[in-house]
Amino acid sequence: MTTLISLDARTGQPTGESWPASTTADIDAAVRAAHAVAADWGASNGLARATLLRDLASALEADREGLVTCADRETALGSPRLNGELDRTTFQLRRFADMAERGEPFRTEDDPAVTGAPPVGHPAMQRQRVPLGPVAMFAASNFPFAFSVLGGDTASALAAGCPVVVKAHPGHPALSQRVHTLIQAVLARQGLPAGLIGLVQGAGIEVGVALIRHPLIAAGAFTGSTRGGLALQAEANARPRPIPFYGELGAINPVVALPGALTAQGAELATTLAGSITLGCGQFCTNPGLLVMLDHPATYTFIGQLQAALAALQPHPMLTPGIRQAFDAGVAQLLQAGADLVWQSQGQGTAPGPHLLTVGAQRFMAEAALREEVFGPSNLIVRCADVEEVLGVLMAVGGSLTVTVWGVETDTADHRALVRTAMQIAGRVLFAGVPTGVAVTRAQQHGGPWPASTAPMTTSVGDAALDRFLRPVCLQDAPAWLQARAGVPC
C-alpha cells in the first residue's frame, strides 16, 4: 500500500505524519456515500445549504492558528499569505451561502400557456435547474485553503445542491486531513450524513483516475497543470457516460506594455510587475509569465527598472521539490527554444531566484515551446517591431486566463485591435494593475480559451461558478404542487 507523507516545505524532511493512500475500495465507498445523500441534498432548501456553508466557515476560523501553522509547514507560503487566504476561503463559503439563501440555485423562468396553434400557441412551461449529483473535486497545490478541500469548487457545488468527493493534493496531506476532520464535526452537529463531503488522497495518478472514472460521479472540477487537467478530461470524456469536466489549467497571462504607459509611470509599473512575478514564488495560475513590448526607448528603460525591482525581491521556497525541478526544467526549455537570459538571481537554498528572459516576436510565434507555462518566478519578454507583431504574439498564445494591456486609454484603431484580440484569447482583460489576485465577485470570469480551461464558458471563481453544477430542465404542464416548490427540486 502506498503511503502519503507530510513534508516540511522548507527542509524537504518528513514531519512524522503519514497516511495510507486511498484504495479502490475507499474511493468506491466515498463516492457511494456521496451518491446516497445526493437526492436529499439536491432537494434541500437554500437555508439548509446556507447554514452548512456558514458553519464550515466558522469552523475554519475557530481553528485558524492550527490550520495556518500546519499549512505553512507543508507549503512555506508564510503566515500573512495563509491568513489572508483563509479569510478569502471563509468569504467564499459565506458568499455562496448568501446566494443559496436568496434562491440563486432555484431561479426559474415561467412561460405561461398561450392558446392557439403553434408556433405561437404552446403549453405552460417552466424552466428550472437541478443539481448534477456527486462532484469529484481536485484540490490545487498552490492554494491550500481557497482552491482545496473547502475551496471555491466545493463551496459552489454544495450551494448548487451537489455532494462533493475531494481528491486532496499530496502537497499538503496533513492540512487536508485536518480540514476534513473539521468538516465531519460540522456535518455531525447538523445531523447531515458524513458522505456529503468525502475525502480521498494519494500521491500517484491512480486515485484521481479512479475517482473520475467512477460511474456515480456526475462532474469533475480541477485546478492545476495543463497536463494533469488534459489527462483527467480525457478520462471524463472516455467514460461510457461522459460527464462535464471543469478544468482551470495553466496560462502565461501576457502583459502588453505600450510606450506611453511606460513613459508616464515606468518605475511604478516595474515595481508592481516585479511583485506580481514573484508573488507566492510565482506559483499563481495568473502569474504574468509574458511581457509583450514594442521596440522603443521607453521599453529598454523599463527592462532595466524591472530588473532592479526584481533584484530587491527574494521568493520563498517552492511548494514541493517536484515543482522546483519543473521550474528549472521550464527555464531550460525556454533557453533551448531560443530565448536569451537577461538576468537572474541565484536564489537562496531551496528558493529559486527570479529569472528574466527575452526573445523576438517572430521566434516566439514560430516556437511552441516558448509558449509553455513556466510555473514559478520567471518572465519572458517578447520584443515586437510594431502593433501587428503584438497582435500576432497574442494570437500565438491562443488562450489565457488573463491579458493585461497598459496604455490604451485613447480610442485609436491600434488600441481597438489590441483590446479586441485580448478579449478573443482571455477570460479577463485588465487595463491597470497586474493579473495576480482574483476577486470573488459577481462579474468575475476565471477561465479562458484552451489551454487556460477546458470549459471557457464557465468560471471557477465568482458567483457564476455555481452554474457549473446545475443543469436546466423544462417542466411542461407541471402540476400545481410541483410549481409551488418555486424551483427547489423534489
XYZ file of C-alpha atoms in Angstrom:
490
model
C 0.000 0.000 0.000
C 1.331 3.464 -0.933
C 1.929 5.822 1.968
C 1.360 9.568 1.806
C 3.916 11.522 3.833
C 3.679 15.099 5.080
C 6.862 17.036 4.266
C 8.255 20.286 5.624
C 8.354 22.502 2.517
C 11.400 24.445 3.740
C 13.599 21.456 4.567
C 12.079 18.691 2.468
C 12.116 16.463 5.522
C 9.155 14.344 6.762
C 7.159 15.840 9.606
C 6.377 12.435 11.086
C 2.785 12.269 9.834
C 1.713 9.788 7.162
C -1.442 8.156 5.821
C -2.203 5.256 3.523
C -3.295 6.277 0.048
C -6.950 5.641 -0.728
C -7.618 2.218 -2.185
C -10.111 1.413 -4.918
C -12.480 0.265 -2.175
C -12.009 3.552 -0.280
C -12.815 5.571 -3.400
C -15.862 3.466 -4.166
C -17.134 3.854 -0.594
C -16.684 7.644 -0.668
C -18.498 8.020 -3.988
C -21.320 5.717 -2.964
C -21.758 7.650 0.281
C -21.994 10.881 -1.734
C -24.478 9.299 -4.121
C -26.612 8.095 -1.217
C -27.094 11.649 0.034
C -27.378 13.308 -3.396
C -31.176 13.175 -3.695
C -31.824 14.611 -0.237
C -29.186 17.319 -0.535
C -30.406 18.186 -4.013
C -33.901 18.693 -2.606
C -32.661 20.826 0.315
C -33.722 24.443 0.504
C -31.498 27.493 0.448
C -31.484 27.947 4.215
C -30.213 24.418 4.836
C -27.376 24.883 2.354
C -26.528 28.312 3.739
C -26.432 27.011 7.306
C -23.913 24.337 6.377
C -21.671 26.712 4.428
C -21.649 29.313 7.202
C -20.874 26.731 9.873
C -17.997 25.418 7.778
C -16.610 28.952 7.535
C -16.883 29.394 11.287
C -15.136 26.069 11.893
C -12.175 27.186 9.791
C -11.931 30.449 11.701
C -12.142 28.692 15.061
C -9.085 26.590 14.185
C -7.220 29.371 12.385
C -3.975 29.163 14.357
C -3.598 25.407 13.995
C -4.625 25.392 10.331
C -2.249 28.185 9.336
C 0.650 26.602 11.227
C 0.015 23.279 9.519
C -0.363 24.893 6.082
C 2.809 26.939 6.475
C 4.821 23.859 7.397
C 3.632 21.981 4.313
C 3.719 24.867 1.802
C 6.185 27.527 3.058
C 3.719 30.195 1.913
C 4.059 32.168 5.142
C 1.583 33.141 7.833
C 0.458 36.506 6.366
C -0.374 34.976 2.986
C -2.109 31.958 4.526
C -4.189 34.012 6.948
C -5.334 36.114 4.030
C -6.157 33.011 2.032
C -8.152 31.554 4.917
C -10.120 34.817 5.054
C -10.807 34.517 1.324
C -11.983 30.934 1.819
C -14.450 31.812 4.555
C -15.629 34.775 2.452
C -16.331 32.408 -0.457
C -18.237 29.989 1.760
C -20.399 32.762 3.164
C -20.929 34.359 -0.240
C -22.271 31.109 -1.673
C -24.335 30.698 1.499
C -25.952 34.067 0.807
C -26.596 33.079 -2.795
C -28.262 29.840 -1.729
C -30.409 31.569 0.886
C -31.690 34.179 -1.546
C -32.590 31.436 -4.017
C -29.965 31.727 -6.752
C -29.814 27.938 -7.365
C -33.608 27.847 -7.701
C -34.170 30.577 -10.285
C -37.000 29.696 -12.676
C -38.225 31.016 -15.996
C -42.000 30.889 -16.294
C -43.555 30.761 -19.749
C -47.378 30.659 -19.359
C -49.518 28.780 -21.840
C -50.621 30.592 -24.986
C -53.812 29.443 -26.688
C -53.877 28.703 -30.363
C -51.963 26.640 -32.837
C -48.168 26.513 -32.924
C -45.809 28.153 -33.444
C -47.499 30.939 -31.463
C -49.546 28.689 -29.201
C -47.762 26.475 -26.682
C -48.302 24.681 -23.360
C -47.336 26.141 -19.998
C -43.597 25.738 -19.397
C -41.279 26.391 -16.523
C -37.507 26.243 -16.847
C -35.583 25.462 -13.682
C -32.250 23.902 -12.742
C -31.363 20.656 -10.988
C -28.074 19.643 -9.304
C -25.848 17.352 -11.346
C -25.056 14.967 -8.497
C -21.762 13.962 -6.814
C -18.828 16.137 -7.915
C -15.201 14.954 -7.978
C -13.173 17.948 -6.796
C -9.409 18.004 -7.359
C -7.565 20.269 -4.925
C -4.736 22.549 -6.066
C -1.187 22.707 -4.719
C -0.742 26.468 -4.645
C -3.851 27.500 -2.687
C -4.117 25.091 0.256
C -7.299 26.766 1.511
C -9.020 28.695 -1.300
C -8.691 26.003 -4.004
C -8.502 22.976 -1.757
C -10.793 20.880 0.424
C -13.183 23.726 1.281
C -12.285 25.989 -1.621
C -14.484 27.663 -4.177
C -15.292 24.493 -6.139
C -16.547 22.726 -3.013
C -18.475 25.778 -1.825
C -20.203 26.363 -5.158
C -21.044 22.673 -5.622
C -22.600 22.442 -2.156
C -24.580 25.640 -2.758
C -25.836 24.122 -6.012
C -27.070 21.051 -4.129
C -24.276 18.619 -5.064
C -22.327 16.366 -2.698
C -18.546 16.500 -3.130
C -15.736 13.945 -3.044
C -12.443 15.812 -2.722
C -9.213 14.396 -4.091
C -6.763 16.084 -1.704
C -3.483 17.415 -3.032
C -0.467 15.369 -1.894
C 1.479 18.567 -1.265
C -0.488 19.284 1.921
C -1.917 15.986 3.232
C -1.849 16.890 6.928
C -3.768 20.113 6.296
C -6.298 18.284 4.120
C -6.917 15.729 6.849
C -7.270 18.433 9.484
C -9.798 20.374 7.393
C -11.770 17.210 6.646
C -11.916 16.400 10.354
C -13.456 19.847 10.942
C -15.937 19.186 8.151
C -17.053 15.898 9.633
C -17.617 17.534 13.021
C -19.813 20.207 11.416
C -21.814 17.617 9.471
C -22.352 15.590 12.649
C -23.546 18.640 14.595
C -26.067 19.424 11.859
C -27.238 15.841 11.596
C -26.060 15.570 7.995
C -24.533 12.401 6.500
C -20.732 12.157 6.552
C -20.767 11.290 2.866
C -21.919 14.780 1.861
C -18.242 15.846 1.765
C -15.854 12.944 1.277
C -12.067 12.866 1.020
C -9.692 10.585 -0.867
C -5.974 11.065 -1.365
C -2.827 9.655 -2.886
C 0.388 10.871 -4.496
C 0.026 8.938 -7.755
C -2.394 9.381 -10.627
C -4.320 6.228 -9.772
C -6.571 7.827 -7.159
C -7.641 10.721 -9.380
C -8.255 8.470 -12.369
C -10.308 6.022 -10.323
C -12.372 8.882 -8.916
C -13.205 10.498 -12.268
C -13.983 7.100 -13.788
C -16.469 6.116 -11.068
C -19.883 5.700 -12.706
C -21.684 7.568 -9.902
C -19.589 10.728 -10.253
C -21.589 13.339 -12.184
C -18.969 16.067 -12.802
C -15.336 16.956 -12.183
C -13.724 20.216 -11.062
C -9.966 20.681 -11.297
C -7.364 23.383 -10.728
C -3.834 22.528 -11.773
C -1.473 21.837 -14.632
C -2.454 21.617 -18.277
C -1.009 18.118 -18.481
C -2.936 16.853 -15.451
C -6.160 18.535 -16.497
C -5.945 17.214 -20.040
C -5.457 13.659 -18.774
C -8.458 13.884 -16.463
C -10.618 15.492 -19.141
C -9.785 12.578 -21.433
C -10.908 10.172 -18.721
C -14.152 12.111 -18.215
C -14.871 12.003 -21.943
C -13.935 8.315 -22.328
C -16.490 7.095 -19.786
C -19.456 5.094 -21.087
C -21.466 8.124 -19.983
C -19.209 11.206 -20.371
C -19.509 13.896 -17.718
C -18.753 17.625 -17.574
C -15.162 18.362 -16.562
C -14.373 21.896 -15.442
C -10.603 22.261 -15.551
C -8.861 25.540 -14.763
C -5.408 24.910 -16.207
C -2.204 26.776 -16.961
C -1.767 30.215 -18.518
C 1.102 32.553 -19.384
C -1.021 35.693 -18.868
C 0.533 38.223 -21.290
C 1.135 41.797 -20.197
C 1.212 44.228 -23.136
C 3.150 47.320 -22.066
C 2.892 50.196 -24.529
C 5.471 53.006 -24.569
C 3.046 55.706 -23.447
C 2.289 53.929 -20.182
C 5.965 53.161 -19.577
C 6.976 56.774 -20.201
C 4.342 58.054 -17.793
C 4.847 55.616 -14.909
C 7.552 53.106 -15.791
C 9.215 52.895 -12.369
C 5.897 52.360 -10.589
C 4.777 49.727 -13.089
C 8.122 47.919 -12.842
C 7.799 47.635 -9.070
C 4.232 46.395 -9.373
C 5.076 43.852 -12.065
C 8.108 42.542 -10.172
C 5.940 41.941 -7.126
C 3.410 40.075 -9.265
C 6.076 37.889 -10.922
C 7.485 36.806 -7.559
C 4.239 36.707 -5.551
C 3.886 33.280 -3.968
C 7.206 32.379 -5.650
C 5.439 32.734 -8.988
C 3.130 29.834 -8.183
C -0.116 31.513 -9.246
C -2.207 30.490 -12.237
C -2.408 34.217 -13.005
C 1.350 34.810 -12.761
C 2.382 37.235 -15.559
C 4.734 34.975 -17.499
C 4.893 37.047 -20.699
C 5.750 40.710 -21.226
C 4.996 41.970 -24.770
C 6.731 45.234 -25.700
C 7.390 47.441 -28.718
C 10.863 48.445 -29.898
C 11.075 51.859 -28.217
C 13.489 53.669 -25.851
C 10.895 53.509 -23.046
C 10.885 49.721 -23.368
C 14.601 49.379 -22.687
C 14.432 51.808 -19.795
C 11.600 49.752 -18.345
C 13.530 46.478 -18.657
C 16.290 47.996 -16.533
C 13.727 49.211 -13.982
C 12.119 45.782 -13.869
C 15.474 44.085 -13.355
C 16.271 46.419 -10.470
C 12.858 45.809 -8.885
C 13.268 42.022 -9.178
C 16.766 42.195 -7.671
C 15.256 43.582 -4.477
C 12.959 40.579 -4.056
C 13.694 37.066 -2.852
C 10.955 34.456 -3.317
C 10.331 31.842 -0.648
C 10.824 28.091 -1.244
C 8.562 26.448 -3.783
C 5.713 24.213 -2.675
C 7.371 20.873 -3.413
C 10.728 19.593 -4.720
C 8.913 18.386 -7.835
C 7.581 21.875 -8.589
C 11.098 23.314 -8.166
C 12.503 20.737 -10.580
C 9.760 21.561 -13.083
C 10.584 25.281 -12.800
C 14.260 24.689 -13.536
C 13.322 22.456 -16.475
C 10.893 25.081 -17.788
C 13.521 27.827 -17.790
C 15.983 25.472 -19.505
C 13.366 24.723 -22.181
C 12.893 28.433 -22.899
C 16.646 28.847 -23.350
C 16.856 25.795 -25.578
C 13.976 27.122 -27.704
C 15.833 30.346 -28.459
C 15.218 32.740 -25.570
C 18.131 34.712 -24.127
C 18.711 35.172 -20.419
C 18.584 38.861 -19.500
C 19.071 38.471 -15.769
C 18.624 36.038 -12.920
C 19.083 35.939 -9.191
C 20.820 32.910 -7.740
C 18.195 32.365 -5.069
C 18.755 31.042 -1.582
C 18.668 27.401 -0.583
C 15.522 25.728 -1.930
C 14.078 29.077 -3.060
C 14.752 29.965 -6.720
C 15.718 33.456 -7.763
C 13.647 35.397 -10.304
C 14.514 34.918 -13.994
C 14.089 37.448 -16.815
C 14.430 36.244 -20.406
C 13.845 37.770 -23.834
C 13.054 36.674 -27.395
C 11.977 38.248 -30.668
C 8.339 38.141 -31.760
C 8.968 36.040 -34.866
C 10.846 33.408 -32.885
C 8.105 33.370 -30.241
C 5.420 32.801 -32.850
C 7.432 30.026 -34.521
C 8.423 28.014 -31.423
C 5.609 26.374 -29.452
C 7.987 25.601 -26.570
C 8.267 29.342 -25.862
C 4.544 29.447 -25.166
C 4.598 26.806 -22.414
C 3.790 27.948 -18.892
C 6.768 28.089 -16.518
C 5.270 27.734 -13.054
C 7.488 29.947 -10.925
C 9.167 33.389 -10.725
C 10.142 33.962 -14.360
C 9.082 36.279 -17.166
C 9.719 36.129 -20.911
C 9.958 39.490 -22.677
C 8.804 39.380 -26.320
C 10.204 42.181 -28.461
C 7.872 43.405 -31.225
C 8.588 45.729 -34.151
C 5.031 47.061 -34.370
C 1.456 46.542 -33.237
C 0.876 43.902 -35.922
C 3.561 41.761 -34.303
C 1.983 42.313 -30.884
C -1.322 41.040 -32.277
C 0.448 38.028 -33.776
C 2.084 37.230 -30.444
C -1.259 37.345 -28.644
C -2.921 35.098 -31.207
C 0.000 32.661 -30.949
C -0.681 32.378 -27.210
C -4.088 31.031 -28.171
C -5.784 31.096 -24.780
C -5.073 32.602 -21.377
C -6.794 33.274 -18.100
C -5.819 36.940 -18.406
C -4.354 39.541 -20.714
C -3.197 42.886 -19.306
C -2.935 45.911 -21.610
C -1.222 49.066 -20.330
C -1.590 52.286 -22.293
C -4.811 52.101 -24.343
C -6.637 54.991 -22.709
C -7.322 56.728 -26.031
C -9.619 55.366 -28.748
C -7.455 54.532 -31.766
C -7.553 51.800 -34.385
C -4.452 50.144 -32.886
C -5.878 50.232 -29.394
C -9.180 48.767 -30.553
C -7.302 45.954 -32.300
C -5.299 45.210 -29.157
C -8.377 45.144 -26.936
C -10.340 43.043 -29.428
C -7.546 40.466 -29.663
C -7.084 40.397 -25.882
C -10.793 39.681 -25.457
C -10.602 36.886 -28.029
C -7.946 34.948 -26.117
C -8.609 35.690 -22.430
C -11.292 35.308 -19.826
C -10.288 38.534 -18.036
C -8.734 41.632 -19.611
C -7.050 44.185 -17.332
C -6.214 47.784 -18.193
C -4.495 48.671 -14.915
C -2.609 46.727 -12.289
C -1.466 43.116 -12.624
C -3.329 39.811 -13.040
C -2.385 38.185 -9.738
C -5.287 38.480 -7.329
C -8.649 37.135 -8.474
C -11.523 38.897 -6.745
C -14.547 36.807 -5.726
C -17.307 38.918 -7.259
C -20.489 38.707 -9.299
C -18.743 39.761 -12.523
C -15.579 37.676 -12.196
C -14.535 35.353 -15.032
C -11.735 32.954 -14.138
C -11.303 30.786 -17.189
C -10.475 31.253 -20.832
C -9.975 29.545 -24.181
C -7.819 26.434 -24.280
C -5.296 25.864 -22.750
C -6.477 28.155 -19.957
C -9.513 25.991 -19.231
C -11.488 23.046 -20.530
C -14.805 24.916 -20.409
C -14.236 28.579 -21.341
C -17.929 29.470 -20.989
C -17.678 28.857 -17.234
C -15.734 30.340 -14.333
C -14.166 28.707 -11.297
C -14.196 31.948 -9.267
C -17.091 34.281 -8.550
C -20.842 33.915 -8.318
C -21.253 32.265 -11.730
C -19.175 29.289 -10.537
C -22.471 27.986 -9.133
C -23.845 27.466 -12.656
C -21.358 24.691 -13.460
C -23.128 22.217 -11.230
C -26.737 22.902 -12.247
C -28.483 21.506 -15.336
C -31.535 23.195 -16.905
C -34.810 21.253 -17.104
C -38.067 22.372 -18.712
C -41.278 21.348 -16.923
C -44.248 21.327 -19.291
C -47.774 21.497 -17.875
C -46.376 20.755 -14.409
C -48.860 20.015 -11.595
C -49.576 22.783 -9.114
C -47.688 21.111 -6.247
C -44.505 20.993 -8.316
C -44.791 24.607 -9.410
C -45.336 25.587 -5.783
C -41.814 24.373 -4.942
C -40.527 27.510 -6.753
C -37.537 25.829 -8.358
C -36.472 23.649 -5.414
C -36.047 20.122 -6.824
C -38.259 17.447 -5.348
